[in-house]
mmCIF file of C-alpha atoms in Angstrom:
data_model
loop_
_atom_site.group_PDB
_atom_site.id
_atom_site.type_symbol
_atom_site.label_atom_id
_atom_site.label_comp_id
_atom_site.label_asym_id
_atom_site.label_seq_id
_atom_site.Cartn_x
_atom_site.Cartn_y
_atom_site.Cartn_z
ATOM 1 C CA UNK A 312 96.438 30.996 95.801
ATOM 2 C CA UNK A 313 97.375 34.651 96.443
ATOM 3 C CA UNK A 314 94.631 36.220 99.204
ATOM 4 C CA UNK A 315 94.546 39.626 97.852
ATOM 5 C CA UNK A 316 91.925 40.957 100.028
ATOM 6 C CA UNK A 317 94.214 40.363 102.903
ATOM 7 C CA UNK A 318 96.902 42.693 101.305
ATOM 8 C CA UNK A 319 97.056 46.473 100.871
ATOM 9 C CA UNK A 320 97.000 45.776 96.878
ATOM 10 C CA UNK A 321 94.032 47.622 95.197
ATOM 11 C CA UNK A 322 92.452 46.027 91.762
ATOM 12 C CA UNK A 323 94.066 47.948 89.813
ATOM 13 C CA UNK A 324 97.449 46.637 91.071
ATOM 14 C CA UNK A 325 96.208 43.405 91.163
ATOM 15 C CA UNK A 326 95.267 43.295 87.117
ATOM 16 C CA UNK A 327 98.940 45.003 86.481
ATOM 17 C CA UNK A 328 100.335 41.687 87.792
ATOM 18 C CA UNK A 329 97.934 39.402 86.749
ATOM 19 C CA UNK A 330 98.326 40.558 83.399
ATOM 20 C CA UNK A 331 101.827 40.080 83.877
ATOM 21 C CA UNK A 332 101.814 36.646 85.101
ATOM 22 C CA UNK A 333 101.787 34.466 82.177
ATOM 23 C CA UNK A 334 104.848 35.959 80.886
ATOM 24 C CA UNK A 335 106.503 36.015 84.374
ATOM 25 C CA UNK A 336 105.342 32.275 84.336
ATOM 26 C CA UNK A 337 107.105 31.789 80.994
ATOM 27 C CA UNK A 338 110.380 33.289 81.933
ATOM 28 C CA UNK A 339 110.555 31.762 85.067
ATOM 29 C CA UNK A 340 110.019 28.315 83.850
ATOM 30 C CA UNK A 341 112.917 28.888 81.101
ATOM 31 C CA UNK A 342 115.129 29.799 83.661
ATOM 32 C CA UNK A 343 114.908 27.402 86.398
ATOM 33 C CA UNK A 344 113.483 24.166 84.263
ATOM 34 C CA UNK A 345 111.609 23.645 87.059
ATOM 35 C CA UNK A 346 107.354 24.414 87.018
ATOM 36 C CA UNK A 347 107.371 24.253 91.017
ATOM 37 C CA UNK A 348 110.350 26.775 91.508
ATOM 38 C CA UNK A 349 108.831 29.341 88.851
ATOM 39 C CA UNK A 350 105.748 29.555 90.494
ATOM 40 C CA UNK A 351 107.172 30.050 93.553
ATOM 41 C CA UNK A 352 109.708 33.357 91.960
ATOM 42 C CA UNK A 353 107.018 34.607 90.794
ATOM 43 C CA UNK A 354 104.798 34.462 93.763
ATOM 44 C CA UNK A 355 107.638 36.475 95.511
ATOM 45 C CA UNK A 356 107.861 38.707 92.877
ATOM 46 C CA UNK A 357 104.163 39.668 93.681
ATOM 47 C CA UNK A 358 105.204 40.065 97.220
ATOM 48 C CA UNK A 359 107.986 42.564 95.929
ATOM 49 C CA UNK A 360 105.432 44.242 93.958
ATOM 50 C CA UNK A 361 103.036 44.478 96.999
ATOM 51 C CA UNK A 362 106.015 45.781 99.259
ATOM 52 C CA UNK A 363 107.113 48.099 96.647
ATOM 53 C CA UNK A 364 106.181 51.945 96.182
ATOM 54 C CA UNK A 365 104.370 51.199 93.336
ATOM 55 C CA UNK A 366 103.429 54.819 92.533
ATOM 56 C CA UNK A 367 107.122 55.442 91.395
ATOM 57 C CA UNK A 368 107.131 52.224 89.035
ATOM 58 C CA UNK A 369 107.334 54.103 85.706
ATOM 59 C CA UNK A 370 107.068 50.606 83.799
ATOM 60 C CA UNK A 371 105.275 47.901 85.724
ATOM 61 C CA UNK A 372 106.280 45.151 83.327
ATOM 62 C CA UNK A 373 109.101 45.636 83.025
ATOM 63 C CA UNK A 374 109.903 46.463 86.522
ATOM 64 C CA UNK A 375 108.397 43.273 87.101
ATOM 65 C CA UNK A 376 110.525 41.447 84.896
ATOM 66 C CA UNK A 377 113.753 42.632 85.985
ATOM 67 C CA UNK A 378 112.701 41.841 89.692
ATOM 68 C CA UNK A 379 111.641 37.952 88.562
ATOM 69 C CA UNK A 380 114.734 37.347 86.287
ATOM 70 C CA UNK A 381 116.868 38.556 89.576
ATOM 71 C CA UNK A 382 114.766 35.983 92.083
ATOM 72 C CA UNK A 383 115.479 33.695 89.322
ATOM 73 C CA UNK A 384 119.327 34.054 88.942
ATOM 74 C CA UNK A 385 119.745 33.700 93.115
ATOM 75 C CA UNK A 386 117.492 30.415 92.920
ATOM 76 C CA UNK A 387 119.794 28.989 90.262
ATOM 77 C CA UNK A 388 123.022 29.523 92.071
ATOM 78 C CA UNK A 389 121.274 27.671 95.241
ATOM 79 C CA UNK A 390 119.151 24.919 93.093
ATOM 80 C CA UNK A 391 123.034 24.405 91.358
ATOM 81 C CA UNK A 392 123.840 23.419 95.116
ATOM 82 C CA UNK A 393 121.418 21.117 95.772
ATOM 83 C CA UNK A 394 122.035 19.336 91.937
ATOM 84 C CA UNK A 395 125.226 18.425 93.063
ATOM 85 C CA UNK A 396 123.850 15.947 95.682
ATOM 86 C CA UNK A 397 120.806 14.957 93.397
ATOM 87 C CA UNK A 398 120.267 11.346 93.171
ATOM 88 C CA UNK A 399 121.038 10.168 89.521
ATOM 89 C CA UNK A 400 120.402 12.300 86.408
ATOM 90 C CA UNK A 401 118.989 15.715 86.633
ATOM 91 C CA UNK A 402 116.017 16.677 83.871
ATOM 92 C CA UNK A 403 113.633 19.430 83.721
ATOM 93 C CA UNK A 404 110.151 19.244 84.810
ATOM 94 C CA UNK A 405 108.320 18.670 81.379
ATOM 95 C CA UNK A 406 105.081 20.290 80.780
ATOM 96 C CA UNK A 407 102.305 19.331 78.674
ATOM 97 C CA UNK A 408 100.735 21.094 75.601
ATOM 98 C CA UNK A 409 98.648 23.750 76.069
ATOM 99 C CA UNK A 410 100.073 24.340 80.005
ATOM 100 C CA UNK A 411 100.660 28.328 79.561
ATOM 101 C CA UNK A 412 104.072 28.061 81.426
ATOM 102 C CA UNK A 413 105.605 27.724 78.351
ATOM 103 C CA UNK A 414 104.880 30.728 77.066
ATOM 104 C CA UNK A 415 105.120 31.805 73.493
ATOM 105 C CA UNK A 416 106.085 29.015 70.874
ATOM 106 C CA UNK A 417 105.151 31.365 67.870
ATOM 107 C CA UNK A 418 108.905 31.269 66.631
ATOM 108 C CA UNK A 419 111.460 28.230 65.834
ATOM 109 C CA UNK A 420 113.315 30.189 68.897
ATOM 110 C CA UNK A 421 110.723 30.456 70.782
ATOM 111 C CA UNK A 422 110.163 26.463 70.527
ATOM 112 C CA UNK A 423 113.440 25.499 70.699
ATOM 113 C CA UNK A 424 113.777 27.488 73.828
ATOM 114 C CA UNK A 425 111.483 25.020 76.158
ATOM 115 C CA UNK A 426 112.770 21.994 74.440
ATOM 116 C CA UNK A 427 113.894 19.246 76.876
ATOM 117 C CA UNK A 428 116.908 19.258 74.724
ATOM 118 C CA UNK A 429 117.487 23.174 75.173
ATOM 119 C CA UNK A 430 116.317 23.117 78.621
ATOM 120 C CA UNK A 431 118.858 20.603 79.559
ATOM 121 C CA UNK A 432 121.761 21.851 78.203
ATOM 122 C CA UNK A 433 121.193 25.411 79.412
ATOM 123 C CA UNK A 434 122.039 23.671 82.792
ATOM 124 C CA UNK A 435 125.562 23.894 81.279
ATOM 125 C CA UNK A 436 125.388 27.992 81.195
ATOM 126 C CA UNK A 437 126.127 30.282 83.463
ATOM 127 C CA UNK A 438 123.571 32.278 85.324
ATOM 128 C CA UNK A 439 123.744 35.569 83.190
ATOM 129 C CA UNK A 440 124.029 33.335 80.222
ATOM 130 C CA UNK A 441 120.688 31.730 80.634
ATOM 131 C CA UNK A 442 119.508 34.684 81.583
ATOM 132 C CA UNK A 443 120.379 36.552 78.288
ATOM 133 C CA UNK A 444 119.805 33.705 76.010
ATOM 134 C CA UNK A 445 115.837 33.507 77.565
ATOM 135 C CA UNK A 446 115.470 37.104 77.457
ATOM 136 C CA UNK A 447 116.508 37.602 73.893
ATOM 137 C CA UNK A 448 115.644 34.446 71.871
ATOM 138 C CA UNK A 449 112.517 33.723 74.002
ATOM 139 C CA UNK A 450 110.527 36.921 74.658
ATOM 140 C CA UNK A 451 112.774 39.152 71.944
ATOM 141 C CA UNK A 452 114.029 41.831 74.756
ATOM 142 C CA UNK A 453 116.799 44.148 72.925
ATOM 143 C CA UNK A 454 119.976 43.822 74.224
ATOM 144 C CA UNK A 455 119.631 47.375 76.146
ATOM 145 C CA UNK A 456 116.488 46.001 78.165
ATOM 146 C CA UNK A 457 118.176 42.803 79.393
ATOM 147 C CA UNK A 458 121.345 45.060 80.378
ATOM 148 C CA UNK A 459 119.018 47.258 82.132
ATOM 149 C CA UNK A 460 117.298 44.241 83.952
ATOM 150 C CA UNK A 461 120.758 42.191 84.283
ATOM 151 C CA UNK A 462 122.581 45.920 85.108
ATOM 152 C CA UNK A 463 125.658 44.859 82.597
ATOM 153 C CA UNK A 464 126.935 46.912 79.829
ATOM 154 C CA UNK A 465 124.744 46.403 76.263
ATOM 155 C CA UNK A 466 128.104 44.993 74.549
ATOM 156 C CA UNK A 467 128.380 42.301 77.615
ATOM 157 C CA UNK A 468 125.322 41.225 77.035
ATOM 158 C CA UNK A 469 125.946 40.653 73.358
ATOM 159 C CA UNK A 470 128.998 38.850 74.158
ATOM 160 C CA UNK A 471 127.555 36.915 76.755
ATOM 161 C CA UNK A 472 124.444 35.991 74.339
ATOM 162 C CA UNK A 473 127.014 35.152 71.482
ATOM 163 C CA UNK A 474 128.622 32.424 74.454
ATOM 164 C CA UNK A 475 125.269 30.974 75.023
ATOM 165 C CA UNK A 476 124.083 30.557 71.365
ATOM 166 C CA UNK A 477 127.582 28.449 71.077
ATOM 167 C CA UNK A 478 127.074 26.577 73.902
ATOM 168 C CA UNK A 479 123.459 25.553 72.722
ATOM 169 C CA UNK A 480 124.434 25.034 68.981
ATOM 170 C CA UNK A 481 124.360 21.139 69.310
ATOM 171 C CA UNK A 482 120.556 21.106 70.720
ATOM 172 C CA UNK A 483 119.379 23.900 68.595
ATOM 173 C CA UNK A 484 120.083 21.435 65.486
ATOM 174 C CA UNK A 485 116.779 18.970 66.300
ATOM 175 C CA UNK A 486 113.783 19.092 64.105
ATOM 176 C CA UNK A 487 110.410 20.937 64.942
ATOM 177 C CA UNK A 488 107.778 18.699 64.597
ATOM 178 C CA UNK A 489 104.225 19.941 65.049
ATOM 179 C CA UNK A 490 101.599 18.702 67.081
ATOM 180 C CA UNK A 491 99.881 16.438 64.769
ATOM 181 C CA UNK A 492 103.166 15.000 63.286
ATOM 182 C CA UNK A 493 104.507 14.534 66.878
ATOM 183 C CA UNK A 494 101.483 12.193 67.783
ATOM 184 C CA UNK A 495 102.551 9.859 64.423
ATOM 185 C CA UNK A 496 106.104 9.395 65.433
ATOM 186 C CA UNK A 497 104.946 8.603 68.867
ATOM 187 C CA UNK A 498 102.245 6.130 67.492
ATOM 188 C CA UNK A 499 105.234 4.343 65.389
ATOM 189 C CA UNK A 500 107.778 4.208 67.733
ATOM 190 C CA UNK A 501 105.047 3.104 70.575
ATOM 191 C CA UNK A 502 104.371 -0.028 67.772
ATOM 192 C CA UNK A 503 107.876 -0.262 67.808
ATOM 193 C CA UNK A 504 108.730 -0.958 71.160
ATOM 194 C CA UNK A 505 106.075 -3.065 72.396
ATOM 195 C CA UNK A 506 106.466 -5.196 69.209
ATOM 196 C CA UNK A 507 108.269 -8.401 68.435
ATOM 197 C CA UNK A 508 111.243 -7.240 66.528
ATOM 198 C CA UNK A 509 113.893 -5.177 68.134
ATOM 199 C CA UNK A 510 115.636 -4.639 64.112
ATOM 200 C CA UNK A 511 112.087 -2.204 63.724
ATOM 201 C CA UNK A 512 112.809 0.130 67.055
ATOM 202 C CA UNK A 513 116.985 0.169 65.975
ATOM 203 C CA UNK A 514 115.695 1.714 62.597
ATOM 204 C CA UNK A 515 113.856 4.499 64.340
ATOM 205 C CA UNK A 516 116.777 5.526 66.650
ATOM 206 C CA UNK A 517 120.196 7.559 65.302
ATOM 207 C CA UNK A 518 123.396 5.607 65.808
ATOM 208 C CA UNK A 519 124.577 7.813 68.842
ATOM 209 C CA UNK A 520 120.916 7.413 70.408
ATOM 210 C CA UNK A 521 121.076 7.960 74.126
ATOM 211 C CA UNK A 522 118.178 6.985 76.881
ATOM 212 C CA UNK A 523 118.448 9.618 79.886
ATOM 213 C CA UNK A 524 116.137 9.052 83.027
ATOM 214 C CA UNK A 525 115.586 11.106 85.976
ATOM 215 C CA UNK A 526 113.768 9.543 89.453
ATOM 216 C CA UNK A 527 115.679 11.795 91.847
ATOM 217 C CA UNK A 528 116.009 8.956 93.744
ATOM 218 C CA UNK A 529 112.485 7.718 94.559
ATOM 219 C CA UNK A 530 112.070 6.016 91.076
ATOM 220 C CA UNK A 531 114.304 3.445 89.939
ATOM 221 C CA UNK A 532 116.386 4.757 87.005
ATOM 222 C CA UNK A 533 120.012 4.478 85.623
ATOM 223 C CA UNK A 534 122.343 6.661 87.409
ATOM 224 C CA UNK A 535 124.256 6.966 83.688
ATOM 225 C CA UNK A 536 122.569 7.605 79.802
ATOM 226 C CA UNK A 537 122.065 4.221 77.779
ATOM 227 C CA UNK A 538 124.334 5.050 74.466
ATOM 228 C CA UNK A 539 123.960 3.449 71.230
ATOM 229 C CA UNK A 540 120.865 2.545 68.877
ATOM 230 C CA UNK A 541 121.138 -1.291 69.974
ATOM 231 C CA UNK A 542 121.393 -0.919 73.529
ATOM 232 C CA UNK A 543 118.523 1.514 73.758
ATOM 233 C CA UNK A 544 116.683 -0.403 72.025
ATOM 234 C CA UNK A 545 117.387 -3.630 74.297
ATOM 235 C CA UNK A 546 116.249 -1.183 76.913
ATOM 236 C CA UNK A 547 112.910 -0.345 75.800
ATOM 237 C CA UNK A 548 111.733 -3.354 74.617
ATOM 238 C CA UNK A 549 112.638 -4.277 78.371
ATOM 239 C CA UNK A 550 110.936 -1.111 79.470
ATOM 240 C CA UNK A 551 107.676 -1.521 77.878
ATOM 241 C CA UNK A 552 107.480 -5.655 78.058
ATOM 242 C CA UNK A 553 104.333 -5.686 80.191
ATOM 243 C CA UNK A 554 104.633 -8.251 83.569
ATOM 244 C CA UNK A 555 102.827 -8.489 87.100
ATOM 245 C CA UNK A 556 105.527 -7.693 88.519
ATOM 246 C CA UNK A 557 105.494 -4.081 86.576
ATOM 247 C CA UNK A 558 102.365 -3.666 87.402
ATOM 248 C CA UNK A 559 102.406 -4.308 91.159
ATOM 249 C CA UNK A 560 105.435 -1.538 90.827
ATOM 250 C CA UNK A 561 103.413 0.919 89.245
ATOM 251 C CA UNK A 562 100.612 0.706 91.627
ATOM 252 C CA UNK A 563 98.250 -0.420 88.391
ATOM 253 C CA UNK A 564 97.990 -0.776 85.273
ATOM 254 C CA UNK A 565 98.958 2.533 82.846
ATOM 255 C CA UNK A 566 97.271 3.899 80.189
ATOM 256 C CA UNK A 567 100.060 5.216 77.894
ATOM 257 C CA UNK A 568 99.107 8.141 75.554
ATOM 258 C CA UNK A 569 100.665 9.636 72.213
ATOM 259 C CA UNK A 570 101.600 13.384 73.259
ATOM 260 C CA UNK A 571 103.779 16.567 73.137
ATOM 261 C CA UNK A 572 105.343 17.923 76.033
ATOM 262 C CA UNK A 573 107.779 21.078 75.519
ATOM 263 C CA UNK A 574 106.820 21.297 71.781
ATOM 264 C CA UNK A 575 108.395 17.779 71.230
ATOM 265 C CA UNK A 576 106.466 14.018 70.954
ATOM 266 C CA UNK A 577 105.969 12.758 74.139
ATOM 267 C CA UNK A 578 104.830 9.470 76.134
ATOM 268 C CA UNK A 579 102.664 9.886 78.891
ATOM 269 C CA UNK A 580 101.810 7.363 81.309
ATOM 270 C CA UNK A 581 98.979 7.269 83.442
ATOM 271 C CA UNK A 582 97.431 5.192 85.963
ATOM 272 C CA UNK A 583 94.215 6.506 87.851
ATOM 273 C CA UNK A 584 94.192 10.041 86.329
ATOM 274 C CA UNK A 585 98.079 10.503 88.066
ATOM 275 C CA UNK A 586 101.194 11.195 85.363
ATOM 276 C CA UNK A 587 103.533 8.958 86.689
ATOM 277 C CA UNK A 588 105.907 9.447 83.322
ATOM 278 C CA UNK A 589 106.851 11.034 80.228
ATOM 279 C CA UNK A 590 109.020 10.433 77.523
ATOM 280 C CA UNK A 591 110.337 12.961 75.526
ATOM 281 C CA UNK A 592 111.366 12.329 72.115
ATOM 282 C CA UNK A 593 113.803 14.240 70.782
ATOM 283 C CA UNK A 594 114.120 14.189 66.792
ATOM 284 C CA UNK A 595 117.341 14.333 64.217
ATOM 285 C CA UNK A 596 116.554 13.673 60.615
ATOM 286 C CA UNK A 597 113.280 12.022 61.100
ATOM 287 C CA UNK A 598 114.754 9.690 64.049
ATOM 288 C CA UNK A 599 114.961 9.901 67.251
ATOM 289 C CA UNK A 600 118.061 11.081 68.598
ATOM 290 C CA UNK A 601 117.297 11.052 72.414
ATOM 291 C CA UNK A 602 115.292 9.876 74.930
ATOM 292 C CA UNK A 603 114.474 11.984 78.180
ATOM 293 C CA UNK A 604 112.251 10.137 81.030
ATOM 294 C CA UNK A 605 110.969 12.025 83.211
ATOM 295 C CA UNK A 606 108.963 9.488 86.610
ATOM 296 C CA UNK A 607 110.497 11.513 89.574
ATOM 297 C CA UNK A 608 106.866 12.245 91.072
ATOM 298 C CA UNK A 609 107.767 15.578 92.946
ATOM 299 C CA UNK A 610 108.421 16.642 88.801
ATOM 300 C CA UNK A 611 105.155 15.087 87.726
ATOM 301 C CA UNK A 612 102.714 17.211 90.025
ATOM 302 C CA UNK A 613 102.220 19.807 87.512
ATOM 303 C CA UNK A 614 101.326 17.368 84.604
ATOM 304 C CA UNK A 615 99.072 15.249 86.865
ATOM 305 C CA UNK A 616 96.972 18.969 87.642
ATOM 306 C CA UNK A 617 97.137 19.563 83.780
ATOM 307 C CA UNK A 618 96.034 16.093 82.672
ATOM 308 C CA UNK A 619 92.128 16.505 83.296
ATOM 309 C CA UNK A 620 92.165 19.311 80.608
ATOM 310 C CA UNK A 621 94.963 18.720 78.403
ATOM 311 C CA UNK A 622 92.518 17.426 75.587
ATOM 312 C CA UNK A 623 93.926 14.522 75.428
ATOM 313 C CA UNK A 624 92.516 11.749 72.980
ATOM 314 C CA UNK A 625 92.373 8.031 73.880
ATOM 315 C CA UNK A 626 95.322 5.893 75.186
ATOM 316 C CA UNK A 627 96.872 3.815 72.513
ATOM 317 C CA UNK A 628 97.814 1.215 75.178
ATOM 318 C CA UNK A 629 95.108 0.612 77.903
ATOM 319 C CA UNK A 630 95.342 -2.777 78.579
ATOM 320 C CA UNK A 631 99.483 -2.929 79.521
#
């Protein structure tokens, strides 16, 4: 928490940012995939603001803006570095519904743009790429603003945003589901896996169904994606067979919950009020095309703080 009093920031200042924040939150969050590293650009972005001569800030937002999306673009060259000796897969830190970090979902763009799927493949993009594919198909900056913020040419940008749409044309294909039809195909594919007959869960996944985890290392997970309907399907029924021995792991016995996380249908386990994983679901053709598990605790700190007031409804498995 930010201990304005202690800084030479009057209220007026202060409200500038604060009403700021949310979309600084947003951005941030797009950009980095990572809930823990936005906050902490854009609590350095306030320090910039409180260092800066704020008198000759014409445009506070989008001074603001162009100062975040710049802390942003040096933290993913050096978070880059530290992937590369990540233990396992790398995901993004999912969020739950409702958690303002992700912004404005108004728009099919706007949706896609925090989708697990999208989200994971912008890791393929280059810096300025991201950047310009956020800026524009997120928050609908022209393509003069983000060269002003970026300080590139207005016909780079387009070019670069033209690269980034192609690179991102494979995720951008997966169905929006809303809220309340998210929660069904979590319910069914829940019944699914826990039941008797693997035939039922094969029917739900595509052929080229893949099963991606992420437990940076202090979480047992595959190093490598599970690929193909039937052996995801082995998996899960695996995965969600109930035994002692689970539980003892698990430090209890889960609750697991029908959800969305990142506009998507999500499975959230819980055991004593802590998130300890989600499941995102992502959809093709009214089956589920991939799987993205998310139980690396340092990336479940944000959902565990949102969980209390996420409005979530009763656990369709309490007794696991």
């Amino acid at each position: 928490m930010v201990n304005y009093r202690a800084m030479s920031v009057s209220a007026r200042e202060v409200a500038v940012f604060e009403d700021s924040r949310p979309r600084l939150e947003a951005i941030a969050y797009r950009l980095l995939g990572s809930a823990t590293d936005a906050e902490d650009a854009v609590q350095d972005t306030f320090l910039r603001w409180h260092a800066a001569d704020r008198e000759h800030v014409e445009t506070p937002a989008a001074w603001l803006t162009k100062v975040l999306t710049n802390l942003c673009l040096n933290q993913l060259t050096s978070a880059r570095a530290r992937r590369e000796t990540y233990v396992g897969m790398w995901l993004p830190e999912p969020l739950l519904a409702g958690d303002r970090m992700l912004g404005p979902l108004d728009t099919a763009e706007q949706r896609e743009s925090v989708s697990m799927a999208v989200l994971t493949l912008m890791e393929r993009l280059s810096a300025n790429e991201r950047a310009v594919y956020v800026l524009r198909e997120a928050f609908g900056y022209s393509h003069a603003e983000i060269a002003g913020i970026l300080e590139l040419t207005e016909v780079n940008c387009q070019q670069i945003y033209r690269r980034a749409k192609q690179h991102l044309a494979g995720a951008r294909a997966r169905a929006d589901v809303d809220e309340s039809a998210a929660r069904v195909v979590v319910e069914e594919f829940l019944a699914a896996a826990t039941g008797g007959e693997i035939e039922r869960l094969v029917r739900l996944l595509t052929d080229d169904a893949q099963n991606i985890g992420d437990g940076g290392g202090k979480i047992p997970a595959r190093t490598t994606p599970i690929v193909g309907a039937l052996a995801v399907a082995r998996f899960l029924r695996g995965l969600f067979r109930p035994s002692p021995a689970k539980r003892n792991a698990l430090g209890g016995t889960p609750a697991i919950y029908a959800e969305v996380a990142n506009g998507g249908p999500a499975v959230v386990v819980v055991i004593d009020g802590n998130v300890v994983g989600v499941m995102c679901l992502e959809m093709t053709a009214g089956r589920v095309a991939a799987l993205r598990v998310q139980v690396n605790p340092d990336k479940l700190v944000r959902a565990t703080r949102q969980w209390p007031g996420s409005g979530h409804g009763k656990p369709l498995i309490a007794a696991w």
